[in-house]
Coordinates of C-alpha atoms and ligand atoms in Angstrom, one line a residue:
X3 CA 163.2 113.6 79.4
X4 CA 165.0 114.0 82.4
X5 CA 166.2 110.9 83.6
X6 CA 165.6 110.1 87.5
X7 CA 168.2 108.8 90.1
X8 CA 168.0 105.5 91.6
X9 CA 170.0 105.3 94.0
X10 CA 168.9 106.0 97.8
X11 CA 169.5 109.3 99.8
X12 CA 171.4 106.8 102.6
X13 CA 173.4 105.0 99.6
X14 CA 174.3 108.6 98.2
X15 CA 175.5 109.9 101.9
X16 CA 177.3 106.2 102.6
X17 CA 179.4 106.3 98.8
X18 CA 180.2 110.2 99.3
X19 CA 181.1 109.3 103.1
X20 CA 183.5 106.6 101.1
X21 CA 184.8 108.7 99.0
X22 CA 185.7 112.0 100.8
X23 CA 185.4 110.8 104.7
X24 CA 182.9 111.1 107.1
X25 CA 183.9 114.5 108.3
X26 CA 183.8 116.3 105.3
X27 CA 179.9 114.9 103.9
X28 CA 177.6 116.9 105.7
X29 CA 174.0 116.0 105.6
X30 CA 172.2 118.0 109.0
X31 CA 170.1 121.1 107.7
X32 CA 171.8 122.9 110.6
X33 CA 175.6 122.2 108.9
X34 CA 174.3 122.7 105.3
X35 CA 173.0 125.9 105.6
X36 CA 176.0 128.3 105.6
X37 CA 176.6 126.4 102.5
X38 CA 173.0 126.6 100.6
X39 CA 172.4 130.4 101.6
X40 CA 174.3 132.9 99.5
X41 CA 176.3 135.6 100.4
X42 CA 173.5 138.5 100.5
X43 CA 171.2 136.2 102.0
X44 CA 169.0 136.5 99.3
X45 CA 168.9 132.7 98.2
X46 CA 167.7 129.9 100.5
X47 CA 168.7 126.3 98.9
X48 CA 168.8 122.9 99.7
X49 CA 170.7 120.1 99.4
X50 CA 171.1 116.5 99.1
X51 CA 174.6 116.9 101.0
X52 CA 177.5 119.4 101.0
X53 CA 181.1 117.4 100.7
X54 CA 184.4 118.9 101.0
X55 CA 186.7 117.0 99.2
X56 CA 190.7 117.4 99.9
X57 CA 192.1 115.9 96.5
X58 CA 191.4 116.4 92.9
X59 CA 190.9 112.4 93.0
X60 CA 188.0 112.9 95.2
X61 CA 186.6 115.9 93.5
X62 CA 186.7 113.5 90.6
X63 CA 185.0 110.8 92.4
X64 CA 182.0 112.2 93.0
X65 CA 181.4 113.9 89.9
X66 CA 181.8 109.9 88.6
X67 CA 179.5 108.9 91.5
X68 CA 176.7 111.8 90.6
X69 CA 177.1 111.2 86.9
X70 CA 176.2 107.6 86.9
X71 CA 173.3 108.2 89.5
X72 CA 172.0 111.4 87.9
X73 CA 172.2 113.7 90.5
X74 CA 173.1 117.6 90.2
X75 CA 176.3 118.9 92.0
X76 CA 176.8 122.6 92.9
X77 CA 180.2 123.3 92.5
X78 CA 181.1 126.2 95.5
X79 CA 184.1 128.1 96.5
X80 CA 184.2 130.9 99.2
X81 CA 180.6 131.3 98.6
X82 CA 180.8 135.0 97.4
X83 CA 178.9 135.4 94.5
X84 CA 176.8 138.7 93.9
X85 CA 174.7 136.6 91.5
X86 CA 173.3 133.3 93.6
X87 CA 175.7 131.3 91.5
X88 CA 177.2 129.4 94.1
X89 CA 173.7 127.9 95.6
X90 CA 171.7 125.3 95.2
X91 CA 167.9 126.1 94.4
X92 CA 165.1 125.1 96.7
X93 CA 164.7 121.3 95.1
X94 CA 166.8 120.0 97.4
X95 CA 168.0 117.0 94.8
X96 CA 171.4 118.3 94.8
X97 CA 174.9 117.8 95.8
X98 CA 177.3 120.8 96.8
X99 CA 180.6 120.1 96.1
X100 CA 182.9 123.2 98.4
X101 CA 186.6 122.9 97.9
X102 CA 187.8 125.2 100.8
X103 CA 189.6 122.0 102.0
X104 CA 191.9 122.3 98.5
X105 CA 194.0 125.2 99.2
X106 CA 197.9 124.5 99.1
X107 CA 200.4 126.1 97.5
X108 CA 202.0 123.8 95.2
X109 CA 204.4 125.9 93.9
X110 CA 205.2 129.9 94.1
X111 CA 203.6 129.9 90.7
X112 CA 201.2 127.3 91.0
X113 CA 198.2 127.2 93.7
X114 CA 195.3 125.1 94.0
X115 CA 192.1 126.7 93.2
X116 CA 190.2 127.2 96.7
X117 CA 193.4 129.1 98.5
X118 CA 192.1 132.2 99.8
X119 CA 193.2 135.0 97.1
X120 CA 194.6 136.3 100.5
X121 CA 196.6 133.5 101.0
X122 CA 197.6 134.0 97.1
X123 CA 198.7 136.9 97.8
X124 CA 200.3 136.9 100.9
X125 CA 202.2 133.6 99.5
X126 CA 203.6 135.7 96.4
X127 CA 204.6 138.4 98.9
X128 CA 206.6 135.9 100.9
X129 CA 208.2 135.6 97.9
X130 CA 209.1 138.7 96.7
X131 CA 206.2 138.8 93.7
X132 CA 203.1 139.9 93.5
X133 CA 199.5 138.3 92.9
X134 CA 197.7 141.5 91.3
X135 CA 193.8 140.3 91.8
X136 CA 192.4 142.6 94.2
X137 CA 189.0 142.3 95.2
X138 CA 186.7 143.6 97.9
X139 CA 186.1 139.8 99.1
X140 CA 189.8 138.8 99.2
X141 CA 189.7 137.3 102.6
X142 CA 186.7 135.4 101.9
X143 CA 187.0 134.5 98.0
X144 CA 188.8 131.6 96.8
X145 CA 190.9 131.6 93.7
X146 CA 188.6 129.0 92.4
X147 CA 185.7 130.9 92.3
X148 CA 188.0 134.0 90.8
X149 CA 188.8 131.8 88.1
X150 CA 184.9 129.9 87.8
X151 CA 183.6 133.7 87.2
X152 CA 186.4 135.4 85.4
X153 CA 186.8 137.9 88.3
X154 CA 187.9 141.7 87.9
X155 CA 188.2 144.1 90.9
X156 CA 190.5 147.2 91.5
X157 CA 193.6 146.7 89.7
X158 CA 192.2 145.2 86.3
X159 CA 193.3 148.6 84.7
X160 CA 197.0 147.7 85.1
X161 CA 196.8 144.2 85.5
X162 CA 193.9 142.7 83.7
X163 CA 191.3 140.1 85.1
X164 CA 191.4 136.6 86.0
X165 CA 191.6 135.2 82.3
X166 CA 195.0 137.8 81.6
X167 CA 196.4 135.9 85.1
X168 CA 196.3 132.6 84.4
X169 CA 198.7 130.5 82.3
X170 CA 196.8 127.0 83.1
X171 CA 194.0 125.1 85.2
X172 CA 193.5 121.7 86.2
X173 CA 189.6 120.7 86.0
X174 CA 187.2 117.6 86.6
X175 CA 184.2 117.7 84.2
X176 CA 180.7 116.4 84.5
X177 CA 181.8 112.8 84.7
X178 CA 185.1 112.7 86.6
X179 CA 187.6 112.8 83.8
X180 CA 190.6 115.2 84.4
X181 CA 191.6 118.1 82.0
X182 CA 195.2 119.2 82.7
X183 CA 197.1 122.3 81.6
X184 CA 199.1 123.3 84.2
X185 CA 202.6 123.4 82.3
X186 CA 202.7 127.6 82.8
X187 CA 203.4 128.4 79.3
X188 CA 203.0 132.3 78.2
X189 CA 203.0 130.4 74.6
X190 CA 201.0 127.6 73.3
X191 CA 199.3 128.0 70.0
X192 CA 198.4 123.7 69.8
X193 CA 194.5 124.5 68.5
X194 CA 191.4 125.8 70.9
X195 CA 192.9 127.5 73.8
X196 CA 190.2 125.2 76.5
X197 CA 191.3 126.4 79.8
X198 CA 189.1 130.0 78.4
X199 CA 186.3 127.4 78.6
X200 CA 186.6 126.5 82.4
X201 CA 187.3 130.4 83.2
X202 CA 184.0 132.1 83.6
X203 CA 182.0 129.1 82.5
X204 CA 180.6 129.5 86.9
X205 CA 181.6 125.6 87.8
X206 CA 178.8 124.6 84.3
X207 CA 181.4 123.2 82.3
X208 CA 183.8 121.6 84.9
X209 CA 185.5 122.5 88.5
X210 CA 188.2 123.6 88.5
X211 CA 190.7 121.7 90.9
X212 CA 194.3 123.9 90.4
X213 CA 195.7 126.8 88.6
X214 CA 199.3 128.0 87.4
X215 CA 198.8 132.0 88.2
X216 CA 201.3 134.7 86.6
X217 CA 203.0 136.7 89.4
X218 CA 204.4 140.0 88.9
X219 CA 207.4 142.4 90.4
X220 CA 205.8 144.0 93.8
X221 CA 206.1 147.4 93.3
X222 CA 208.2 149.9 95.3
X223 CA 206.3 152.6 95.7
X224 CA 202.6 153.9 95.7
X225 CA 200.8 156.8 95.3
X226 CA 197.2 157.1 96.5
X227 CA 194.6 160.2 96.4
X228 CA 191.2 160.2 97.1
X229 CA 189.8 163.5 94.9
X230 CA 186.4 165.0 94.6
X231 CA 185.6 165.6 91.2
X232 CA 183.3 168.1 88.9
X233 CA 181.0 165.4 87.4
X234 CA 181.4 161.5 86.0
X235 CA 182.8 163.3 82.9
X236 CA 185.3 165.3 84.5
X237 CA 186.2 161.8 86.0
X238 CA 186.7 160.4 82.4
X239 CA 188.7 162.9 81.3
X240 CA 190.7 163.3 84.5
X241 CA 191.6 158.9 83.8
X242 CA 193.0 160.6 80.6
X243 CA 195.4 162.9 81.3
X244 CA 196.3 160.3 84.3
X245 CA 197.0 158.0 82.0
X246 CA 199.0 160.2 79.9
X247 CA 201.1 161.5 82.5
X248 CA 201.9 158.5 84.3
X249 CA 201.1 155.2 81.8
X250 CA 201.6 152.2 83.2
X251 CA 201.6 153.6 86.7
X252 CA 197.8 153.9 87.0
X253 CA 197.2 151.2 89.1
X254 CA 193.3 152.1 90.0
X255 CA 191.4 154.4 89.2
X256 CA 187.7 153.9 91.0
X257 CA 184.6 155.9 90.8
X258 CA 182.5 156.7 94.1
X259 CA 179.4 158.4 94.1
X260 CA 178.3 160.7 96.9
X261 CA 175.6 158.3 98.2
X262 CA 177.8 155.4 98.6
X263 CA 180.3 157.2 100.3
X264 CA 177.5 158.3 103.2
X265 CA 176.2 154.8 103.3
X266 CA 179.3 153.4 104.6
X267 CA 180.1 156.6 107.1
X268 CA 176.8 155.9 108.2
X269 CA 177.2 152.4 108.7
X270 CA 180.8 153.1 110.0
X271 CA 180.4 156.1 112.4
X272 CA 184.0 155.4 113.5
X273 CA 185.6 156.3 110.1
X274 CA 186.1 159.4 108.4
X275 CA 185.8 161.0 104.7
X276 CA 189.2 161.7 103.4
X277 CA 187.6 165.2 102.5
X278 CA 186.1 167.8 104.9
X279 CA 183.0 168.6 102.6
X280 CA 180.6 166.1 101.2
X281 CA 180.7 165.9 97.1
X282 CA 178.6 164.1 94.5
X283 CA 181.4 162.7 92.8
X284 CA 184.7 161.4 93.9
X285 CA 187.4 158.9 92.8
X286 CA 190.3 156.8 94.5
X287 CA 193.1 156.6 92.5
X288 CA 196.2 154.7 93.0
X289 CA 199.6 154.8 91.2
X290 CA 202.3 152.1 91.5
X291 CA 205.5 151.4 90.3
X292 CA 209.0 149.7 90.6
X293 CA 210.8 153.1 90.7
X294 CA 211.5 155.9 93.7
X295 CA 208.1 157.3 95.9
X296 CA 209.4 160.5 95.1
X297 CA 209.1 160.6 91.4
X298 CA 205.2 158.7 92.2
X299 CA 204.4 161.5 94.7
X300 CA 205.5 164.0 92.2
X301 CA 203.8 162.4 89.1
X302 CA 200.5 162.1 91.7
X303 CA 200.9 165.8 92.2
X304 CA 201.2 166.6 88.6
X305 CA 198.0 164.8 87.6
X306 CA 196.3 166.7 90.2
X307 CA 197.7 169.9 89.9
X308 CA 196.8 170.0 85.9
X309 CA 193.0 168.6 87.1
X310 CA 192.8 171.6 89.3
X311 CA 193.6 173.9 86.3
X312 CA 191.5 172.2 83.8
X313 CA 188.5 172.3 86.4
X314 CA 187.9 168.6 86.5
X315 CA 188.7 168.7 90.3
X316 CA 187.2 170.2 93.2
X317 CA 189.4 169.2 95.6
X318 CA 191.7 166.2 96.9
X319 CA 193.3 164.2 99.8
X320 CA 197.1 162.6 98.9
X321 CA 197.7 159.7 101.4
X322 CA 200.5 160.6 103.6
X323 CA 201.2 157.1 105.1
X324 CA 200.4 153.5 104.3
X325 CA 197.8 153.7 106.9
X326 CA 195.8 157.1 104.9
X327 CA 196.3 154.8 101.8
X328 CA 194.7 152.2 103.8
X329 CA 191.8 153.8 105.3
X330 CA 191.1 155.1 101.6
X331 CA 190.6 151.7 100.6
X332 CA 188.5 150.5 103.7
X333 CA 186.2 153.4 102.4
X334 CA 185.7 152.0 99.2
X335 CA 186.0 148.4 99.5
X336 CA 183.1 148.4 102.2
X337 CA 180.7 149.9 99.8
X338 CA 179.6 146.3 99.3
X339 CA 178.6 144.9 102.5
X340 CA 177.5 148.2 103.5
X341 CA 174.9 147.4 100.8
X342 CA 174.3 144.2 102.5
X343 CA 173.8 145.4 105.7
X344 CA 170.9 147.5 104.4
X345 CA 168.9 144.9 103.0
X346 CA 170.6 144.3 99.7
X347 CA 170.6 146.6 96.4
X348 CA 169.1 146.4 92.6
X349 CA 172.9 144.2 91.3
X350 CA 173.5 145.7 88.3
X351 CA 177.0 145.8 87.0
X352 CA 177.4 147.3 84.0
X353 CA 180.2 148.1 81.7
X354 CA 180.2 150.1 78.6
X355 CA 182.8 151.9 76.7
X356 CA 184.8 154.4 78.5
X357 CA 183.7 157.4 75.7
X358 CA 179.8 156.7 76.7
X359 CA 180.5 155.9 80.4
X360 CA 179.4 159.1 81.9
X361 CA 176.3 160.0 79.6
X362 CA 175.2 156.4 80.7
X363 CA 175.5 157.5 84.8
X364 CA 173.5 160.2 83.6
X365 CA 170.2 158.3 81.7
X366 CA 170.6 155.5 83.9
X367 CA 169.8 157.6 86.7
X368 CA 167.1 159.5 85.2
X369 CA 165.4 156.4 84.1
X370 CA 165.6 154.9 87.9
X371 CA 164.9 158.3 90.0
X372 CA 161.6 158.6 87.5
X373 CA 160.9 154.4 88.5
X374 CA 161.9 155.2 92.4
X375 CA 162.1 159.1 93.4
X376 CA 163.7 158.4 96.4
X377 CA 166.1 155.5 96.0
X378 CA 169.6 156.0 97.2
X379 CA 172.3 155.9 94.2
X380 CA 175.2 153.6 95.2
X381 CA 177.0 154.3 92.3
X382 CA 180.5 153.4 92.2
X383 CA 183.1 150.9 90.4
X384 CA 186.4 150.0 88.0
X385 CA 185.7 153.9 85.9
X386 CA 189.2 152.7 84.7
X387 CA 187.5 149.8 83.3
X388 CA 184.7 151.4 81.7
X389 CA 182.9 149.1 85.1
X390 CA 180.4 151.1 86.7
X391 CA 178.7 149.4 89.9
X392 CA 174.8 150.9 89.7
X393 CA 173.0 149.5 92.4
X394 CA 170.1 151.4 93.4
X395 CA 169.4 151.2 97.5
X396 CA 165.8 150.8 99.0
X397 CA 165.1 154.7 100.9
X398 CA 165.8 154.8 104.5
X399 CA 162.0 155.0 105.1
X400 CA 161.0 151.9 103.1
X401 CA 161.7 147.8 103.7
X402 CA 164.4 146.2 101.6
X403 CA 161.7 143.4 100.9
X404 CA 159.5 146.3 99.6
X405 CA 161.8 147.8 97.4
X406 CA 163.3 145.0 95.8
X407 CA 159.7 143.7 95.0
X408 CA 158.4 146.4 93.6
X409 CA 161.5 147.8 91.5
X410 CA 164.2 144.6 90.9
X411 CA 162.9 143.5 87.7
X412 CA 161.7 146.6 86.5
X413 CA 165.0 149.1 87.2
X414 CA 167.5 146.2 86.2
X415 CA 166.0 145.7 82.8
X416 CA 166.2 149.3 82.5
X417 CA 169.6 150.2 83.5
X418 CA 170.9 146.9 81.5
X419 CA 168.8 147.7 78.8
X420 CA 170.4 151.2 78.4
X421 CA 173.7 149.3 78.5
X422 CA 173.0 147.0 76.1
X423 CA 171.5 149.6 73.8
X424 CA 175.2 151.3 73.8
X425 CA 177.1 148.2 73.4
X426 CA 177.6 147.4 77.4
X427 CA 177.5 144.4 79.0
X428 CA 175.3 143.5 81.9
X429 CA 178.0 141.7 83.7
X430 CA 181.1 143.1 83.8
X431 CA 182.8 141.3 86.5
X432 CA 179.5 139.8 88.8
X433 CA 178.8 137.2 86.5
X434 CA 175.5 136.0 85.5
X435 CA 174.8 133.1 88.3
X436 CA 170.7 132.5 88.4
X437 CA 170.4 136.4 89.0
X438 CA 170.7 137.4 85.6
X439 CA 170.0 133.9 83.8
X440 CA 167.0 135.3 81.8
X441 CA 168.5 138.4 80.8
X442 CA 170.9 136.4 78.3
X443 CA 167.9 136.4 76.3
X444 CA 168.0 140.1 75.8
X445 CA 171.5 140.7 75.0
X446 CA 173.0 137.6 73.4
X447 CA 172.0 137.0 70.1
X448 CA 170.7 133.7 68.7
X449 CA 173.7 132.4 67.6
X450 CA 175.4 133.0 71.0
X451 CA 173.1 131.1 72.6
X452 CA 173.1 128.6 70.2
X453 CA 176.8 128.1 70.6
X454 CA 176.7 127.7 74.2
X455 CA 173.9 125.7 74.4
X456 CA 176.1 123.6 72.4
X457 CA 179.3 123.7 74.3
X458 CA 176.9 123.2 77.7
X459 CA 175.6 119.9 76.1
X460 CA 179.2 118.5 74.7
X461 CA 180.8 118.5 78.5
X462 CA 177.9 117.8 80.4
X463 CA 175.4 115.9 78.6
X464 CA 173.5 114.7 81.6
X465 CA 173.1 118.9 82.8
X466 CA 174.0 117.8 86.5
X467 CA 177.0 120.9 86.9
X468 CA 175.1 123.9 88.5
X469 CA 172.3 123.4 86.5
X470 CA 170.0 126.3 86.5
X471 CA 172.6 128.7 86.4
X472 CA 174.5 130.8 83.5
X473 CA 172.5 129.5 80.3
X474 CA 168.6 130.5 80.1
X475 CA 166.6 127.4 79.4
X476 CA 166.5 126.5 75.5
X477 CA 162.7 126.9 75.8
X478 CA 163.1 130.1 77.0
X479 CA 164.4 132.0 73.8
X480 CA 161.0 130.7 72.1
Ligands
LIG727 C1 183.2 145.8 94.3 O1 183.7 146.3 93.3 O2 183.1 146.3 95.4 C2 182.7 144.4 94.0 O3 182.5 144.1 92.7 C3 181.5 144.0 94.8 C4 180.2 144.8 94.6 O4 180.1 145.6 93.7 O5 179.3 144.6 95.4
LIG728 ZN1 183.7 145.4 91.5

């Protein structure tokens, strides 16, 4: 039975007030909506209050203060999830805990979780290193939140994901004690390795409070080309031979379909396509290393001039300047809002191994043009990663309310059906939030479930972190 809490809404607001300072324990609807509305708009919440605590001390505090009272806390960073895990639902019996306040640099190596990964990466720059998670929503994002949902983004291929960057996290579970393992080891064998718990657990187990990041050389030069392509397969295979030409050096390597590229030109008359004709397919790829922009350019112009040959490419743009490079980028990293702006797309964010990555492209979009003839394909992502971005767009003619309606549940099960069918994940990088919460059920197998059921219930017995989210209901799988 779920056990009711007894203390008053005024005795809640006056203990968090006490705890984190008037200032920082909001309680008006008017403040607490940016804060209980997600980032596509596509989740309206409520809340109890929102507080922004400015130390781990009072981070722990009110998890102690919400434990003993039995009341829910929605752990939030830069608010940017894809997936509505950042929210609270529409119950309004819960607390949102946003840590934006938390975001000093402790160390070079060390920052505390809510920094911008901007300011992460402009700090390592100051410093000669660099922070290699690059994500569309680096301005907005906070490193917390990279670390709560294990994010990915454009340079996994050379760098790996959040897990692969961090050496140790600092985090307050369910009841305000403190796990610690910020020591920055690259070795420590001493039994379960826990900080993997915190990391893509989305604020359910704990919140994590600080992080020891690894930092790597900045490179000296880089090589970017934006280059149409035959098909998705010739995109595959042209990843190969980049990857056996230059190794390491392969910094990105991202897939964009036709579609996606005319939905932000649309939205962005100002800008312009890198090529003078329209193609179905292209991809961005970038190479980087610690060597002489010569050598890059010419290894760049290798891979492409043995692509042209082998009739994987159609054509291609090389950047010419930091600011072509640039502009590149802008293209592809506003793909995402450009979605937005639109009304919002079918989220599905696949990944599935690199050999049956193109055939995939291929039946997922039969399956959805024969659900939704005229949907728009904004299909695009990590290829390097095997991370394809499918996200079907509503028609120009028709409403995004419509659309979504009439084809979210049907055309996501399908696409992440297919990819679970071919041993693909439904989340690559989005997370699962209270988007996908019920599709668990289809692609984790009993004892998966079982297993986190059981880790869920071992650090937060009471269920009061981000409940709803991540783990379907145990009834559920009945
Ligand atoms: C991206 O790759 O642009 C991000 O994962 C965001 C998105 O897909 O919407
Ligand atoms: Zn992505």
């Amino acid at each position: 039975m779920t056990e009711v809490s007894k203390i008053s809404p005024t005795q809640l607001l006056e203990s968090l007030r006490a705890i984190v300072g008037d200032k920082a324990c909001l309680d008006a609807l008017a403040d607490m909506q940016p804060f209980t509305t997600d980032y596509r708009k596509l989740y309206h919440g409520k809340a109890l209050a929102v507080v922004l605590p400015a130390t781990t001390e009072q981070v722990s505090e009110v998890l102690a203060l919400c434990s003993r009272n039995h009341i829910s806390v929605v752990p939030q960073g830069g608010n940017t999830s894809l997936m509505g895990g950042a929210v609270p639902d529409a119950a309004g019996d819960a607390v949102v805990l946003n840590l934006r306040r938390m975001n000093q640099v402790q160390e070079i190596d060390s920052v505390n979780d809510t920094m911008t990964l901007q300011a992460a990466r402009a700090a390592a720059e100051t410093a000669g290193r660099l922070f290699p998670l690059r994500i569309g929503s680096e301005g907005s994002c906070q490193i917390g939140g990279n670390l709560s949902t294990n994010a990915g983004g454009t340079a996994v291929l050379r760098y790996g994901n959040m897990r692969d960057l961090t050496l140790g996290i600092e985090a307050v579970l369910p009841d305000g004690r403190i796990y610690s393992s910020l020591r920055g080891l690259r070795k420590d064998n001493t039994g379960y390795d826990l900080k993997q718990l915190f990391i893509g657990s989305e604020g359910t187990l704990g919140i994590i409070t600080s992080a020891v990041l690894k930092l790597m050389p900045l490179p000296s030069a880089t090589a970017v080309a934006w280059v149409a392509v035959k098909d998705p397969h010739a995109a595959v295979q042209l990843l190969t031979e980049a990857k056996r030409i230059a190794g390491q050096a392969v910094t990105a390597f991202e897939l964009i379909s036709g579609p996606a590229l005319s939905l932000v030109l649309e939205s962005m008359p100002q800008w312009s396509a890198p090529l003078p004709d329209a193609h179905d397919w292209m991809v961005l790829i970038e190479l980087s290393s610690g060597g002489d922009a010569q050598t890059l350019d010419a290894t760049l112009m290798r891979i492409l001039e043995e692509g042209m040959a082998g009739g994987l490419i159609n054509d291609a743009a090389i950047a010419a300047s930091i600011a072509d490079a640039q502009a590149f980028w802008r293209l592809r990293e506003e793909i995402s809002d450009a979605q937005t702006r639109e009304g919002g797309s079918i989220k599905c964010d696949i990944s599935i191994p690199l050999s049956k990555v193109a055939d995939f492209i291929a039946q997922a979009s039969a399956q959805v043009l024969e659900m939704a003839p005229d949907a728009r394909m904004v299909i695009y992502g990590h290829m390097g990663d095997g991370n394809v971005h499918f996200n079907p767009l509503r028609p120009k003619h028709a409403s995004a309310a419509q659309f979504l309606s009439e084809h979210y549940v049907s055309v996501s099960r399908a696409v992440d059906g297919l990819a679970h069918q071919q041993n693909g994940s439904i989340s690559a990088e989005h997370g699962i939030g209270v988007a996908k919460r019920d599709d668990l059920l289809l692609c984790k197998t009993p004892v998966e479930l079982e297993l986190m059921w059981q880790i869920k219930q071992a650090l937060d017995p009471k269920n009061l972190l981000n409940p709803a989210k991540v783990l379907p209901a145990p009834s559920a799988a009945s």
